[in-house]
Coordinates of C-alpha atoms in Angstrom, one line a residue:
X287 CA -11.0 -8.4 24.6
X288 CA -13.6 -9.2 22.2
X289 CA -12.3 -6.9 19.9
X290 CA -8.8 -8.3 20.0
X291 CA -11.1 -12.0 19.6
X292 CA -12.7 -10.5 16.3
X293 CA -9.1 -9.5 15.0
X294 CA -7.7 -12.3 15.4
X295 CA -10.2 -14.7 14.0
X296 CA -10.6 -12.2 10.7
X297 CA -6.7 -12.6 10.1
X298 CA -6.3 -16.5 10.3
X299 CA -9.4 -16.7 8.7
X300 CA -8.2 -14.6 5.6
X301 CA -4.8 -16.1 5.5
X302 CA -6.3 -20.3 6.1
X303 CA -9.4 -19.8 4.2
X304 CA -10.0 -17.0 2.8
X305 CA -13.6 -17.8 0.7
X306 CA -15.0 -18.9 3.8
X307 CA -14.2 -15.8 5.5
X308 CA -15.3 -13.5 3.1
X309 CA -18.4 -15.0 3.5
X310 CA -18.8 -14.1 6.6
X311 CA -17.3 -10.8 6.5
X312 CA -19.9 -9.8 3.9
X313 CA -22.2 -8.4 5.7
X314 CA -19.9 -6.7 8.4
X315 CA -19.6 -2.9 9.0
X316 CA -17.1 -1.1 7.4
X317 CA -16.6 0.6 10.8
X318 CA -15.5 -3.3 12.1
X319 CA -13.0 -3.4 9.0
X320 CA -11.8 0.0 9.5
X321 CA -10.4 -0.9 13.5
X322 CA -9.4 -4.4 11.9
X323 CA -7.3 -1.9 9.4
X324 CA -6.2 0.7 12.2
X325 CA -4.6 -2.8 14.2
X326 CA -3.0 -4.2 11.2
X327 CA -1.6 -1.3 9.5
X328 CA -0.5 0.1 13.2
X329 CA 1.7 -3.7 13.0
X330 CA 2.7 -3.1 9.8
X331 CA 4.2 0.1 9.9
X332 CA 6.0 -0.2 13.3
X333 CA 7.9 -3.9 12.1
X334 CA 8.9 -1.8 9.0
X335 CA 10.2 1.0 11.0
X336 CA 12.2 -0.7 12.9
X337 CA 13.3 -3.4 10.1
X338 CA 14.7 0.0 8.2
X339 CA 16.2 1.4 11.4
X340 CA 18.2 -2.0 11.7
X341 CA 19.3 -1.8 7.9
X342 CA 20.5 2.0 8.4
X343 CA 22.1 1.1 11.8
X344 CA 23.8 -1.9 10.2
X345 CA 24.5 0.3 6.4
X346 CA 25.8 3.3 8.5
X347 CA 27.0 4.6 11.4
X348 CA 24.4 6.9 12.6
X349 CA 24.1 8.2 15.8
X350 CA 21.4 7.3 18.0
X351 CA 19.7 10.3 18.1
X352 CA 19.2 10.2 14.4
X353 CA 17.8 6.7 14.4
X354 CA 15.2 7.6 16.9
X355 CA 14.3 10.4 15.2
X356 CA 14.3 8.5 12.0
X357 CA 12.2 5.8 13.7
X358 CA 9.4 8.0 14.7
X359 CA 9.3 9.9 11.5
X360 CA 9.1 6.5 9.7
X361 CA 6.3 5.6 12.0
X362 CA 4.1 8.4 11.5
X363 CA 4.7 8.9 7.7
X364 CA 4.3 5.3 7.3
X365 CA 0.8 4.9 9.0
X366 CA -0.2 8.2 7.4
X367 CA 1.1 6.9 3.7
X368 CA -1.1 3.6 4.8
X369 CA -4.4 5.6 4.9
X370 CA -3.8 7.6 2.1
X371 CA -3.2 4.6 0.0
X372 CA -6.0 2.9 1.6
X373 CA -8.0 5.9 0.3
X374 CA -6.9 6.8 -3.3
X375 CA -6.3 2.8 -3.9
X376 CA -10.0 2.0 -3.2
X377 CA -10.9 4.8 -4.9
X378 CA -8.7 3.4 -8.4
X379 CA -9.9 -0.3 -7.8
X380 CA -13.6 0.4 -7.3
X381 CA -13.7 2.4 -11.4
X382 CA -12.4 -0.6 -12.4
X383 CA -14.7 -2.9 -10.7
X384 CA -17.8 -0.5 -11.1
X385 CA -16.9 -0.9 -15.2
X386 CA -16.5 -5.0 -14.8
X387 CA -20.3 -5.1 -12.8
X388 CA -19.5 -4.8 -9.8
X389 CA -22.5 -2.6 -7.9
X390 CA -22.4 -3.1 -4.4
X391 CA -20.9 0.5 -3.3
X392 CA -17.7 1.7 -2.8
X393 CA -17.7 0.5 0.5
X394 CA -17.6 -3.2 -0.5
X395 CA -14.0 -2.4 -2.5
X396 CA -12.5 -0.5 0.4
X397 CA -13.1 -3.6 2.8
X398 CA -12.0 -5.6 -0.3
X399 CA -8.8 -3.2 -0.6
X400 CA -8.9 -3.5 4.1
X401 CA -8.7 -7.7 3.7
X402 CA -6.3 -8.1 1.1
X403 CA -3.7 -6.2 3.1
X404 CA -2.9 -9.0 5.8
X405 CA -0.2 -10.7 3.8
X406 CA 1.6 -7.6 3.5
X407 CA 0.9 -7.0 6.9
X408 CA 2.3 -10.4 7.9
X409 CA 5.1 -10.7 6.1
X410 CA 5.6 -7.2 3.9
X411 CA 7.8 -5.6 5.7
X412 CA 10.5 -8.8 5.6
X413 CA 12.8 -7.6 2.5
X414 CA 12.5 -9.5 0.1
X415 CA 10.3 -11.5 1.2
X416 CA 7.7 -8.8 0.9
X417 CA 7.5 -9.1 -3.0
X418 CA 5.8 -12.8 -1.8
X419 CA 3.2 -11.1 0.6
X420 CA 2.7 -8.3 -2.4
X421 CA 1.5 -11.2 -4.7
X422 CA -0.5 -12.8 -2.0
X423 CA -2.2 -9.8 -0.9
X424 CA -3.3 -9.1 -5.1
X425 CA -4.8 -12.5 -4.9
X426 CA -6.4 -12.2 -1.9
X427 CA -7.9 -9.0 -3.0
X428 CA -9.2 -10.6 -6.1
X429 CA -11.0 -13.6 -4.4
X430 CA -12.7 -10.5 -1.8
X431 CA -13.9 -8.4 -4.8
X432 CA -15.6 -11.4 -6.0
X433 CA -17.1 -12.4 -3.6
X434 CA -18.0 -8.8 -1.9
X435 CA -19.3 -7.5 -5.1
X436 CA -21.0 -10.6 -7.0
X437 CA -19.0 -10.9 -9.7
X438 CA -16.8 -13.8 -11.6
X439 CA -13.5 -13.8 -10.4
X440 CA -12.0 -13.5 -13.8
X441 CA -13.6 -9.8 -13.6
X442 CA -12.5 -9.4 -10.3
X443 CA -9.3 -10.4 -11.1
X444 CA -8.8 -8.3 -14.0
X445 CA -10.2 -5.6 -11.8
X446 CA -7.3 -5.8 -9.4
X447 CA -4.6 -6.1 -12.6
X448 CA -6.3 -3.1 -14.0
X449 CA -5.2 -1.1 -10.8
X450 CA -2.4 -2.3 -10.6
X451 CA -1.1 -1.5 -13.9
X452 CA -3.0 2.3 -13.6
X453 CA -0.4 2.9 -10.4
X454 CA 2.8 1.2 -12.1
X455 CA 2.1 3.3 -15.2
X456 CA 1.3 6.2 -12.7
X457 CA 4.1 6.0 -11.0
X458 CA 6.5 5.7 -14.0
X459 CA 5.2 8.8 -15.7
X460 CA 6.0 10.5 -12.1
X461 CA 9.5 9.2 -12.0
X462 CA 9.9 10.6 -16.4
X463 CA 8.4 13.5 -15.3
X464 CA 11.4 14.2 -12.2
X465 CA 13.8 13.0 -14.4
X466 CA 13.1 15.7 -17.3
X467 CA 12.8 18.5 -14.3
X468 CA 16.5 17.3 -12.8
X469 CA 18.1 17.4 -16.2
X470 CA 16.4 20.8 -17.6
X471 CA 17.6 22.4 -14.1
X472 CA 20.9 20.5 -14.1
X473 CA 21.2 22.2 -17.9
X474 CA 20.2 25.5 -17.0
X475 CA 22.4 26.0 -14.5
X476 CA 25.2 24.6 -16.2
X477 CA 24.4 27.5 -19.1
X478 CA 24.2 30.1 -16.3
X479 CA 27.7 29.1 -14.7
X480 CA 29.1 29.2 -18.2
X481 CA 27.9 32.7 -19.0
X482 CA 28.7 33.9 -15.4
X483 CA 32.6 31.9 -16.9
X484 CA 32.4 34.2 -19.9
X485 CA 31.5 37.6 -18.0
X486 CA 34.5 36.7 -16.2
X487 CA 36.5 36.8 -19.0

Protein backbone atom coordinates (compact mmCIF):
# COMPACT_ATOMS: atom_id res chain seq x y z
CA UNK A 1 0.00 0.00 0.00
CA UNK A 2 2.70 2.38 0.79
CA UNK A 3 4.34 1.50 -2.22
CA UNK A 4 1.37 2.21 -4.40
CA UNK A 5 1.27 5.78 -1.99
CA UNK A 6 4.98 6.52 -3.07
CA UNK A 7 3.91 6.03 -6.86
CA UNK A 8 1.41 7.91 -6.85
CA UNK A 9 2.67 10.95 -5.13
CA UNK A 10 6.11 10.79 -7.49
CA UNK A 11 3.70 10.88 -10.72
CA UNK A 12 1.50 13.98 -9.84
CA UNK A 13 4.30 15.44 -8.42
CA UNK A 14 6.39 15.23 -11.75
CA UNK A 15 3.48 16.08 -13.92
CA UNK A 16 2.09 19.42 -11.30
CA UNK A 17 5.41 20.43 -10.20
CA UNK A 18 8.05 19.02 -11.32
CA UNK A 19 11.17 21.22 -9.65
CA UNK A 20 9.69 20.58 -6.45
CA UNK A 21 9.69 17.02 -6.93
CA UNK A 22 12.95 16.62 -8.07
CA UNK A 23 13.94 18.05 -5.15
CA UNK A 24 12.81 15.63 -3.17
CA UNK A 25 13.57 12.76 -5.33
CA UNK A 26 17.24 13.62 -5.17
CA UNK A 27 18.35 11.81 -2.70
CA UNK A 28 16.06 8.64 -3.37
CA UNK A 29 17.44 5.16 -4.26
CA UNK A 30 17.67 4.21 -7.66
CA UNK A 31 16.14 0.88 -6.37
CA UNK A 32 12.78 3.26 -5.40
CA UNK A 33 12.97 4.72 -9.11
CA UNK A 34 13.52 1.50 -10.65
CA UNK A 35 9.91 -0.16 -9.10
CA UNK A 36 8.42 3.49 -9.87
CA UNK A 37 9.80 2.51 -13.67
CA UNK A 38 8.69 -1.33 -13.50
CA UNK A 39 4.76 0.23 -12.59
CA UNK A 40 4.90 2.90 -15.17
CA UNK A 41 6.39 1.24 -18.08
CA UNK A 42 4.15 -2.14 -17.10
CA UNK A 43 1.05 0.85 -17.79
CA UNK A 44 2.56 1.96 -20.63
CA UNK A 45 3.15 -0.93 -22.54
CA UNK A 46 -0.17 -2.71 -21.87
CA UNK A 47 -2.51 0.74 -22.94
CA UNK A 48 -0.30 0.61 -26.13
CA UNK A 49 -0.94 -3.00 -26.66
CA UNK A 50 -4.20 -2.88 -26.64
CA UNK A 51 -4.48 0.72 -28.40
CA UNK A 52 -2.64 -1.22 -31.48
CA UNK A 53 -4.78 -4.30 -31.12
CA UNK A 54 -7.98 -1.95 -31.53
CA UNK A 55 -6.31 -0.17 -34.63
CA UNK A 56 -5.54 -3.71 -36.34
CA UNK A 57 -8.92 -5.05 -35.29
CA UNK A 58 -10.60 -1.96 -36.72
CA UNK A 59 -7.70 -1.76 -40.04
CA UNK A 60 -8.34 -5.50 -40.67
CA UNK A 61 -10.17 -8.30 -40.24
CA UNK A 62 -8.07 -10.61 -38.17
CA UNK A 63 -9.11 -13.37 -36.34
CA UNK A 64 -9.16 -13.48 -32.82
CA UNK A 65 -6.67 -15.79 -32.23
CA UNK A 66 -4.19 -13.58 -34.01
CA UNK A 67 -4.99 -10.57 -32.04
CA UNK A 68 -4.39 -12.33 -28.80
CA UNK A 69 -1.47 -13.58 -29.89
CA UNK A 70 -0.45 -10.28 -31.30
CA UNK A 71 -1.44 -8.66 -27.93
CA UNK A 72 0.80 -10.70 -25.84
CA UNK A 73 3.68 -10.51 -28.16
CA UNK A 74 3.21 -6.66 -28.17
CA UNK A 75 3.20 -6.86 -24.44
CA UNK A 76 6.32 -8.65 -23.85
CA UNK A 77 8.48 -7.01 -26.68
CA UNK A 78 7.13 -3.76 -25.65
CA UNK A 79 8.20 -3.93 -21.83
CA UNK A 80 11.38 -5.68 -22.94
CA UNK A 81 12.12 -2.73 -25.73
CA UNK A 82 11.21 -0.31 -22.52
CA UNK A 83 14.27 -1.60 -20.49
CA UNK A 84 16.57 -1.81 -23.25
CA UNK A 85 15.93 1.72 -24.07
CA UNK A 86 15.92 2.67 -20.49
CA UNK A 87 19.43 1.11 -20.60
CA UNK A 88 21.34 2.29 -23.82
CA UNK A 89 19.32 5.76 -23.52
CA UNK A 90 20.92 6.50 -20.12
CA UNK A 91 23.86 5.30 -21.22
CA UNK A 92 23.84 8.08 -24.57
CA UNK A 93 22.40 10.93 -22.29
CA UNK A 94 24.88 10.58 -19.36
CA UNK A 95 28.36 11.15 -22.30
CA UNK A 96 26.61 14.08 -23.01
CA UNK A 97 25.95 15.29 -19.61
CA UNK A 98 29.37 13.93 -18.17
CA UNK A 99 31.00 16.35 -21.21
CA UNK A 100 28.53 19.48 -20.11
CA UNK A 101 29.67 18.99 -16.06
CA UNK A 102 27.51 17.01 -14.94
CA UNK A 103 29.42 14.52 -12.22
CA UNK A 104 27.04 13.04 -10.05
CA UNK A 105 27.22 9.21 -11.52
CA UNK A 106 25.41 7.57 -13.93
CA UNK A 107 22.90 6.78 -11.63
CA UNK A 108 21.58 10.36 -11.33
CA UNK A 109 20.87 10.30 -15.48
CA UNK A 110 19.19 6.93 -15.41
CA UNK A 111 16.55 8.26 -12.67
CA UNK A 112 16.71 11.44 -14.78
CA UNK A 113 16.01 9.31 -18.06
CA UNK A 114 13.15 6.93 -15.12
CA UNK A 115 11.23 10.58 -14.34
CA UNK A 116 11.02 12.04 -17.58
CA UNK A 117 9.14 9.09 -18.89
CA UNK A 118 5.67 9.78 -17.14
CA UNK A 119 4.22 11.93 -19.91
CA UNK A 120 4.74 9.35 -22.30
CA UNK A 121 3.51 7.08 -19.94
CA UNK A 122 0.42 9.19 -19.43
CA UNK A 123 -0.53 9.97 -22.55
CA UNK A 124 2.19 8.23 -25.22
CA UNK A 125 0.56 5.68 -26.22
CA UNK A 126 -2.72 7.99 -27.47
CA UNK A 127 -1.80 8.39 -31.34
CA UNK A 128 -1.09 11.40 -32.06
CA UNK A 129 -1.35 12.70 -29.14
CA UNK A 130 1.82 10.95 -28.10
CA UNK A 131 4.10 13.32 -30.22
CA UNK A 132 2.74 15.98 -27.17
CA UNK A 133 3.73 13.62 -24.26
CA UNK A 134 7.24 12.94 -26.41
CA UNK A 135 7.92 16.80 -26.08
CA UNK A 136 6.79 16.94 -22.56
CA UNK A 137 8.77 14.01 -21.45
CA UNK A 138 12.27 15.86 -23.28
CA UNK A 139 11.45 18.76 -21.09
CA UNK A 140 10.87 17.08 -18.15
CA UNK A 141 14.07 15.25 -18.53
CA UNK A 142 15.94 18.47 -18.97
CA UNK A 143 14.55 20.20 -15.80
CA UNK A 144 15.66 16.50 -13.84
CA UNK A 145 19.24 16.54 -15.26
CA UNK A 146 19.60 19.84 -13.84
CA UNK A 147 18.61 19.53 -11.00
CA UNK A 148 19.92 15.81 -10.30
CA UNK A 149 23.27 16.64 -11.58
CA UNK A 150 23.99 20.42 -10.61
CA UNK A 151 24.13 21.85 -13.63
CA UNK A 152 22.46 25.02 -15.58
CA UNK A 153 19.62 24.01 -17.36
CA UNK A 154 20.83 25.45 -20.61
CA UNK A 155 23.62 22.45 -20.32
CA UNK A 156 21.07 20.15 -19.28
CA UNK A 157 19.00 21.04 -21.93
CA UNK A 158 21.48 20.80 -24.65
CA UNK A 159 22.36 17.57 -23.03
CA UNK A 160 18.97 16.07 -23.67
CA UNK A 161 19.03 17.68 -27.62
CA UNK A 162 22.36 16.21 -27.90
CA UNK A 163 20.80 12.61 -27.37
CA UNK A 164 18.28 13.16 -29.08
CA UNK A 165 19.83 14.19 -32.21
CA UNK A 166 22.67 11.12 -31.65
CA UNK A 167 19.44 8.51 -31.93
CA UNK A 168 17.59 10.41 -34.86
CA UNK A 169 20.85 10.50 -36.70
CA UNK A 170 21.35 6.78 -35.48
CA UNK A 171 18.39 5.69 -36.47
CA UNK A 172 18.48 7.30 -40.05
CA UNK A 173 21.89 5.78 -40.88
CA UNK A 174 20.11 2.30 -39.87
CA UNK A 175 17.20 2.89 -42.07
CA UNK A 176 20.15 4.07 -45.35
CA UNK A 177 21.90 1.22 -44.35
CA UNK A 178 18.49 -1.40 -45.03
CA UNK A 179 17.64 0.54 -47.81
CA UNK A 180 21.12 -0.02 -49.71
CA UNK A 181 20.96 -3.97 -48.52
CA UNK A 182 17.09 -4.29 -50.05
CA UNK A 183 18.10 -2.69 -53.32
CA UNK A 184 21.68 -4.49 -53.83
CA UNK A 185 19.63 -7.91 -53.03
CA UNK A 186 16.64 -6.76 -55.02
CA UNK A 187 19.47 -6.09 -58.00
CA UNK A 188 21.24 -9.20 -57.60
CA UNK A 189 18.58 -11.27 -57.95
CA UNK A 190 17.11 -9.57 -60.66
CA UNK A 191 20.77 -10.28 -62.60
CA UNK A 192 20.53 -13.92 -61.50
CA UNK A 193 16.84 -14.38 -62.93
CA UNK A 194 18.10 -12.76 -66.11
CA UNK A 195 21.02 -15.02 -66.59
CA UNK A 196 18.99 -18.13 -65.45
CA UNK A 197 16.38 -16.17 -68.66
CA UNK A 198 19.39 -16.38 -70.99
CA UNK A 199 20.54 -20.12 -70.12
CA UNK A 200 17.13 -20.78 -71.00
CA UNK A 201 17.54 -19.55 -74.28
Amino acid sequence: MKMLENITRTFKGLLLNPAEEMKRLREEPLEEAFVYFLVLSAVFVVLTAVASVIITALTIHAPSVFLIVYLVGYIIGGYIGCFIGLIIGSVLLHVFVYCLGGRKGIEATMKAAIYSFTPIALIGWIPVVGIIGSIWSLVLEAVAIRDLHDISTARAAIAVILTLLFVLAALFLIVVFVVIVVFMLAHTSDIAVNESFMWTM
